[in-house]
Amino acid sequence: MENIRNRRRTTRSKLYDAAVTLIAEQGFSATTVEEIAERAGVAKGTVYYNFANKTELFEELLRHGVGMFTDALRRAAEETAARGGRRVDALDAMVGAGLVFVDRSPAFTRLYVAEVWRTNRPWRDTLLALRRQNLAVVETVIREAVAEGELSPETDPQLTAAALVGMVLVAALDWQAFQPERTLGEVHASLSRLLPGALGGEFAARA
């Protein structure tokens, strides 16, 4: 039974990777199930065995990818806390974790950023729920930083969380598309220098 579950996880992972790559390259409508199956190296029937249709596959793809992104941010915060770091240190660690995620999953990130702004998709509600879960991880740390006096009480946790995640995603995509000669460490260092301003100007810098 465990072998069967492992094989299914492996197959679904291949389908996710194939779908992400193809849809990022040519769009959802232009991508066929046959192409996804061929790219994944499986039979067309295997796609329908795992997913009812292409739309369900895409929804699961979003859950899978955004879930990994959210987990990466959460781990960064938890590991910082375990080392005794401050909440603002955790936020900086989250920036680094976000950059690593984009570096490893550029096609999914491009797809995710594009889909967030589309309002006529059948998976819109799913995507918005996933986005809220993703931002909530960052928002929680910001609220704790405010409560601990590390950030100004005037900080808007919801808006600031959206700004931080947006900054990471857009900066990382810009880095990969237009400045690929830069290292991940260089990009993280540049964003770290912007972090005090994003978190509350001089107050965050003194924290």
mmCIF file with all atom_site columns, N, CA and C in Angstrom, residues 47-85:
data_model
loop_
_atom_site.group_PDB
_atom_site.id
_atom_site.type_symbol
_atom_site.label_atom_id
_atom_site.label_alt_id
_atom_site.label_comp_id
_atom_site.label_asym_id
_atom_site.label_entity_id
_atom_site.label_seq_id
_atom_site.pdbx_PDB_ins_code
_atom_site.Cartn_x
_atom_site.Cartn_y
_atom_site.Cartn_z
_atom_site.occupancy
_atom_site.B_iso_or_equiv
_atom_site.pdbx_formal_charge
_atom_site.auth_seq_id
_atom_site.auth_comp_id
_atom_site.auth_asym_id
_atom_site.auth_atom_id
_atom_site.pdbx_PDB_model_num
ATOM 1   N N  . VAL A 1 47 ? -3.439  10.892 -16.508 1.00 0.00 ? 47 VAL A N  1
ATOM 2   C CA . VAL A 1 47 ? -3.852  12.231 -16.066 1.00 0.00 ? 47 VAL A CA 1
ATOM 3   C C  . VAL A 1 47 ? -5.279  12.161 -15.524 1.00 0.00 ? 47 VAL A C  1
ATOM 4   N N  . TYR A 1 48 ? -6.165  11.500 -16.275 1.00 0.00 ? 48 TYR A N  1
ATOM 5   C CA . TYR A 1 48 ? -7.564  11.426 -15.853 1.00 0.00 ? 48 TYR A CA 1
ATOM 6   C C  . TYR A 1 48 ? -7.766  10.479 -14.670 1.00 0.00 ? 48 TYR A C  1
ATOM 7   N N  . TYR A 1 49 ? -6.842  9.567  -14.469 1.00 0.00 ? 49 TYR A N  1
ATOM 8   C CA . TYR A 1 49 ? -6.910  8.699  -13.289 1.00 0.00 ? 49 TYR A CA 1
ATOM 9   C C  . TYR A 1 49 ? -6.637  9.511  -12.023 1.00 0.00 ? 49 TYR A C  1
ATOM 10  N N  . ASN A 1 50 ? -5.747  10.501 -12.145 1.00 0.00 ? 50 ASN A N  1
ATOM 11  C CA . ASN A 1 50 ? -5.367  11.319 -10.988 1.00 0.00 ? 50 ASN A CA 1
ATOM 12  C C  . ASN A 1 50 ? -6.212  12.570 -10.825 1.00 0.00 ? 50 ASN A C  1
ATOM 13  N N  . PHE A 1 51 ? -6.738  13.093 -11.935 1.00 0.00 ? 51 PHE A N  1
ATOM 14  C CA . PHE A 1 51 ? -7.518  14.336 -11.898 1.00 0.00 ? 51 PHE A CA 1
ATOM 15  C C  . PHE A 1 51 ? -8.711  14.213 -12.839 1.00 0.00 ? 51 PHE A C  1
ATOM 16  N N  . ALA A 1 52 ? -9.836  14.754 -12.428 1.00 0.00 ? 52 ALA A N  1
ATOM 17  C CA . ALA A 1 52 ? -11.053 14.635 -13.242 1.00 0.00 ? 52 ALA A CA 1
ATOM 18  C C  . ALA A 1 52 ? -10.904 15.359 -14.573 1.00 0.00 ? 52 ALA A C  1
ATOM 19  N N  . ASN A 1 53 ? -10.209 16.485 -14.577 1.00 0.00 ? 53 ASN A N  1
ATOM 20  C CA . ASN A 1 53 ? -10.041 17.260 -15.800 1.00 0.00 ? 53 ASN A CA 1
ATOM 21  C C  . ASN A 1 53 ? -8.862  18.216 -15.627 1.00 0.00 ? 53 ASN A C  1
ATOM 22  N N  . LYS A 1 54 ? -8.593  18.998 -16.663 1.00 0.00 ? 54 LYS A N  1
ATOM 23  C CA . LYS A 1 54 ? -7.447  19.907 -16.627 1.00 0.00 ? 54 LYS A CA 1
ATOM 24  C C  . LYS A 1 54 ? -7.630  21.001 -15.576 1.00 0.00 ? 54 LYS A C  1
ATOM 25  N N  . THR A 1 55 ? -8.859  21.456 -15.386 1.00 0.00 ? 55 THR A N  1
ATOM 26  C CA . THR A 1 55 ? -9.114  22.496 -14.392 1.00 0.00 ? 55 THR A CA 1
ATOM 27  C C  . THR A 1 55 ? -8.813  21.989 -12.987 1.00 0.00 ? 55 THR A C  1
ATOM 28  N N  . GLU A 1 56 ? -9.229  20.763 -12.678 1.00 0.00 ? 56 GLU A N  1
ATOM 29  C CA . GLU A 1 56 ? -8.934  20.195 -11.358 1.00 0.00 ? 56 GLU A CA 1
ATOM 30  C C  . GLU A 1 56 ? -7.434  20.038 -11.169 1.00 0.00 ? 56 GLU A C  1
ATOM 31  N N  . LEU A 1 57 ? -6.733  19.628 -12.223 1.00 0.00 ? 57 LEU A N  1
ATOM 32  C CA . LEU A 1 57 ? -5.278  19.512 -12.158 1.00 0.00 ? 57 LEU A CA 1
ATOM 33  C C  . LEU A 1 57 ? -4.655  20.865 -11.833 1.00 0.00 ? 57 LEU A C  1
ATOM 34  N N  . PHE A 1 58 ? -5.161  21.918 -12.465 1.00 0.00 ? 58 PHE A N  1
ATOM 35  C CA . PHE A 1 58 ? -4.590  23.242 -12.225 1.00 0.00 ? 58 PHE A CA 1
ATOM 36  C C  . PHE A 1 58 ? -4.871  23.714 -10.810 1.00 0.00 ? 58 PHE A C  1
ATOM 37  N N  . GLU A 1 59 ? -6.067  23.452 -10.307 1.00 0.00 ? 59 GLU A N  1
ATOM 38  C CA . GLU A 1 59 ? -6.383  23.834 -8.920  1.00 0.00 ? 59 GLU A CA 1
ATOM 39  C C  . GLU A 1 59 ? -5.466  23.121 -7.944  1.00 0.00 ? 59 GLU A C  1
ATOM 40  N N  . GLU A 1 60 ? -5.248  21.825 -8.173  1.00 0.00 ? 60 GLU A N  1
ATOM 41  C CA . GLU A 1 60 ? -4.356  21.072 -7.289  1.00 0.00 ? 60 GLU A CA 1
ATOM 42  C C  . GLU A 1 60 ? -2.925  21.563 -7.429  1.00 0.00 ? 60 GLU A C  1
ATOM 43  N N  . LEU A 1 61 ? -2.565  21.971 -8.638  1.00 0.00 ? 61 LEU A N  1
ATOM 44  C CA . LEU A 1 61 ? -1.238  22.529 -8.874  1.00 0.00 ? 61 LEU A CA 1
ATOM 45  C C  . LEU A 1 61 ? -1.045  23.792 -8.029  1.00 0.00 ? 61 LEU A C  1
ATOM 46  N N  . LEU A 1 62 ? -2.074  24.639 -8.000  1.00 0.00 ? 62 LEU A N  1
ATOM 47  C CA . LEU A 1 62 ? -1.995  25.858 -7.189  1.00 0.00 ? 62 LEU A CA 1
ATOM 48  C C  . LEU A 1 62 ? -1.872  25.522 -5.707  1.00 0.00 ? 62 LEU A C  1
ATOM 49  N N  . ARG A 1 63 ? -2.673  24.572 -5.246  1.00 0.00 ? 63 ARG A N  1
ATOM 50  C CA . ARG A 1 63 ? -2.595  24.172 -3.828  1.00 0.00 ? 63 ARG A CA 1
ATOM 51  C C  . ARG A 1 63 ? -1.196  23.654 -3.497  1.00 0.00 ? 63 ARG A C  1
ATOM 52  N N  . HIS A 1 64 ? -0.667  22.845 -4.391  1.00 0.00 ? 64 HIS A N  1
ATOM 53  C CA . HIS A 1 64 ? 0.654   22.253 -4.177  1.00 0.00 ? 64 HIS A CA 1
ATOM 54  C C  . HIS A 1 64 ? 1.736   23.335 -4.121  1.00 0.00 ? 64 HIS A C  1
ATOM 55  N N  . GLY A 1 65 ? 1.757   24.227 -5.108  1.00 0.00 ? 65 GLY A N  1
ATOM 56  C CA . GLY A 1 65 ? 2.797   25.237 -5.187  1.00 0.00 ? 65 GLY A CA 1
ATOM 57  C C  . GLY A 1 65 ? 2.709   26.292 -4.099  1.00 0.00 ? 65 GLY A C  1
ATOM 58  N N  . VAL A 1 66 ? 1.515   26.843 -3.891  1.00 0.00 ? 66 VAL A N  1
ATOM 59  C CA . VAL A 1 66 ? 1.361   27.871 -2.858  1.00 0.00 ? 66 VAL A CA 1
ATOM 60  C C  . VAL A 1 66 ? 1.585   27.257 -1.476  1.00 0.00 ? 66 VAL A C  1
ATOM 61  N N  . GLY A 1 67 ? 1.191   25.991 -1.331  1.00 0.00 ? 67 GLY A N  1
ATOM 62  C CA . GLY A 1 67 ? 1.428   25.297 -0.067  1.00 0.00 ? 67 GLY A CA 1
ATOM 63  C C  . GLY A 1 67 ? 2.912   25.189 0.246   1.00 0.00 ? 67 GLY A C  1
ATOM 64  N N  . MET A 1 68 ? 3.712   24.877 -0.762  1.00 0.00 ? 68 MET A N  1
ATOM 65  C CA . MET A 1 68 ? 5.164   24.799 -0.562  1.00 0.00 ? 68 MET A CA 1
ATOM 66  C C  . MET A 1 68 ? 5.745   26.166 -0.210  1.00 0.00 ? 68 MET A C  1
ATOM 67  N N  . PHE A 1 69 ? 5.250   27.200 -0.887  1.00 0.00 ? 69 PHE A N  1
ATOM 68  C CA . PHE A 1 69 ? 5.713   28.563 -0.606  1.00 0.00 ? 69 PHE A CA 1
ATOM 69  C C  . PHE A 1 69 ? 5.371   28.960 0.827   1.00 0.00 ? 69 PHE A C  1
ATOM 70  N N  . THR A 1 70 ? 4.150   28.678 1.245   1.00 0.00 ? 70 THR A N  1
ATOM 71  C CA . THR A 1 70 ? 3.708   29.004 2.602   1.00 0.00 ? 70 THR A CA 1
ATOM 72  C C  . THR A 1 70 ? 4.520   28.243 3.640   1.00 0.00 ? 70 THR A C  1
ATOM 73  N N  . ASP A 1 71 ? 4.757   26.960 3.391   1.00 0.00 ? 71 ASP A N  1
ATOM 74  C CA . ASP A 1 71 ? 5.546   26.146 4.318   1.00 0.00 ? 71 ASP A CA 1
ATOM 75  C C  . ASP A 1 71 ? 6.973   26.690 4.451   1.00 0.00 ? 71 ASP A C  1
ATOM 76  N N  . ALA A 1 72 ? 7.538   27.162 3.339   1.00 0.00 ? 72 ALA A N  1
ATOM 77  C CA . ALA A 1 72 ? 8.896   27.713 3.378   1.00 0.00 ? 72 ALA A CA 1
ATOM 78  C C  . ALA A 1 72 ? 8.956   28.958 4.255   1.00 0.00 ? 72 ALA A C  1
ATOM 79  N N  . LEU A 1 73 ? 7.947   29.815 4.142   1.00 0.00 ? 73 LEU A N  1
ATOM 80  C CA . LEU A 1 73 ? 7.907   31.023 4.974   1.00 0.00 ? 73 LEU A CA 1
ATOM 81  C C  . LEU A 1 73 ? 7.723   30.664 6.446   1.00 0.00 ? 73 LEU A C  1
ATOM 82  N N  . ARG A 1 74 ? 6.841   29.715 6.705   1.00 0.00 ? 74 ARG A N  1
ATOM 83  C CA . ARG A 1 74 ? 6.569   29.305 8.090   1.00 0.00 ? 74 ARG A CA 1
ATOM 84  C C  . ARG A 1 74 ? 7.824   28.703 8.732   1.00 0.00 ? 74 ARG A C  1
ATOM 85  N N  . ARG A 1 75 ? 8.521   27.854 7.997   1.00 0.00 ? 75 ARG A N  1
ATOM 86  C CA . ARG A 1 75 ? 9.747   27.233 8.541   1.00 0.00 ? 75 ARG A CA 1
ATOM 87  C C  . ARG A 1 75 ? 10.793  28.297 8.858   1.00 0.00 ? 75 ARG A C  1
ATOM 88  N N  . ALA A 1 76 ? 10.916  29.293 7.993   1.00 0.00 ? 76 ALA A N  1
ATOM 89  C CA . ALA A 1 76 ? 11.899  30.360 8.223   1.00 0.00 ? 76 ALA A CA 1
ATOM 90  C C  . ALA A 1 76 ? 11.597  31.093 9.525   1.00 0.00 ? 76 ALA A C  1
ATOM 91  N N  . ALA A 1 77 ? 10.314  31.367 9.774   1.00 0.00 ? 77 ALA A N  1
ATOM 92  C CA . ALA A 1 77 ? 9.929   32.059 11.010  1.00 0.00 ? 77 ALA A CA 1
ATOM 93  C C  . ALA A 1 77 ? 10.171  31.171 12.227  1.00 0.00 ? 77 ALA A C  1
ATOM 94  N N  . GLU A 1 78 ? 9.802   29.901 12.118  1.00 0.00 ? 78 GLU A N  1
ATOM 95  C CA . GLU A 1 78 ? 9.953   28.981 13.248  1.00 0.00 ? 78 GLU A CA 1
ATOM 96  C C  . GLU A 1 78 ? 11.427  28.752 13.592  1.00 0.00 ? 78 GLU A C  1
ATOM 97  N N  . GLU A 1 79 ? 12.259  28.618 12.577  1.00 0.00 ? 79 GLU A N  1
ATOM 98  C CA . GLU A 1 79 ? 13.685  28.393 12.823  1.00 0.00 ? 79 GLU A CA 1
ATOM 99  C C  . GLU A 1 79 ? 14.339  29.626 13.452  1.00 0.00 ? 79 GLU A C  1
ATOM 100 N N  . THR A 1 80 ? 13.900  30.807 13.037  1.00 0.00 ? 80 THR A N  1
ATOM 101 C CA . THR A 1 80 ? 14.426  32.031 13.646  1.00 0.00 ? 80 THR A CA 1
ATOM 102 C C  . THR A 1 80 ? 14.029  32.116 15.116  1.00 0.00 ? 80 THR A C  1
ATOM 103 N N  . ALA A 1 81 ? 12.767  31.785 15.399  1.00 0.00 ? 81 ALA A N  1
ATOM 104 C CA . ALA A 1 81 ? 12.290  31.802 16.791  1.00 0.00 ? 81 ALA A CA 1
ATOM 105 C C  . ALA A 1 81 ? 13.053  30.789 17.634  1.00 0.00 ? 81 ALA A C  1
ATOM 106 N N  . ALA A 1 82 ? 13.332  29.612 17.053  1.00 0.00 ? 82 ALA A N  1
ATOM 107 C CA . ALA A 1 82 ? 14.049  28.573 17.795  1.00 0.00 ? 82 ALA A CA 1
ATOM 108 C C  . ALA A 1 82 ? 15.469  29.011 18.148  1.00 0.00 ? 82 ALA A C  1
ATOM 109 N N  . ARG A 1 83 ? 16.039  29.904 17.338  1.00 0.00 ? 83 ARG A N  1
ATOM 110 C CA . ARG A 1 83 ? 17.391  30.421 17.615  1.00 0.00 ? 83 ARG A CA 1
ATOM 111 C C  . ARG A 1 83 ? 17.355  31.620 18.547  1.00 0.00 ? 83 ARG A C  1
ATOM 112 N N  . GLY A 1 84 ? 16.153  32.025 18.940  1.00 0.00 ? 84 GLY A N  1
ATOM 113 C CA . GLY A 1 84 ? 16.036  33.178 19.823  1.00 0.00 ? 84 GLY A CA 1
ATOM 114 C C  . GLY A 1 84 ? 16.035  34.510 19.101  1.00 0.00 ? 84 GLY A C  1
ATOM 115 N N  . GLY A 1 85 ? 15.809  34.484 17.788  1.00 0.00 ? 85 GLY A N  1
ATOM 116 C CA . GLY A 1 85 ? 15.807  35.722 17.014  1.00 0.00 ? 85 GLY A CA 1
ATOM 117 C C  . GLY A 1 85 ? 14.548  36.546 17.226  1.00 0.00 ? 85 GLY A C  1
#
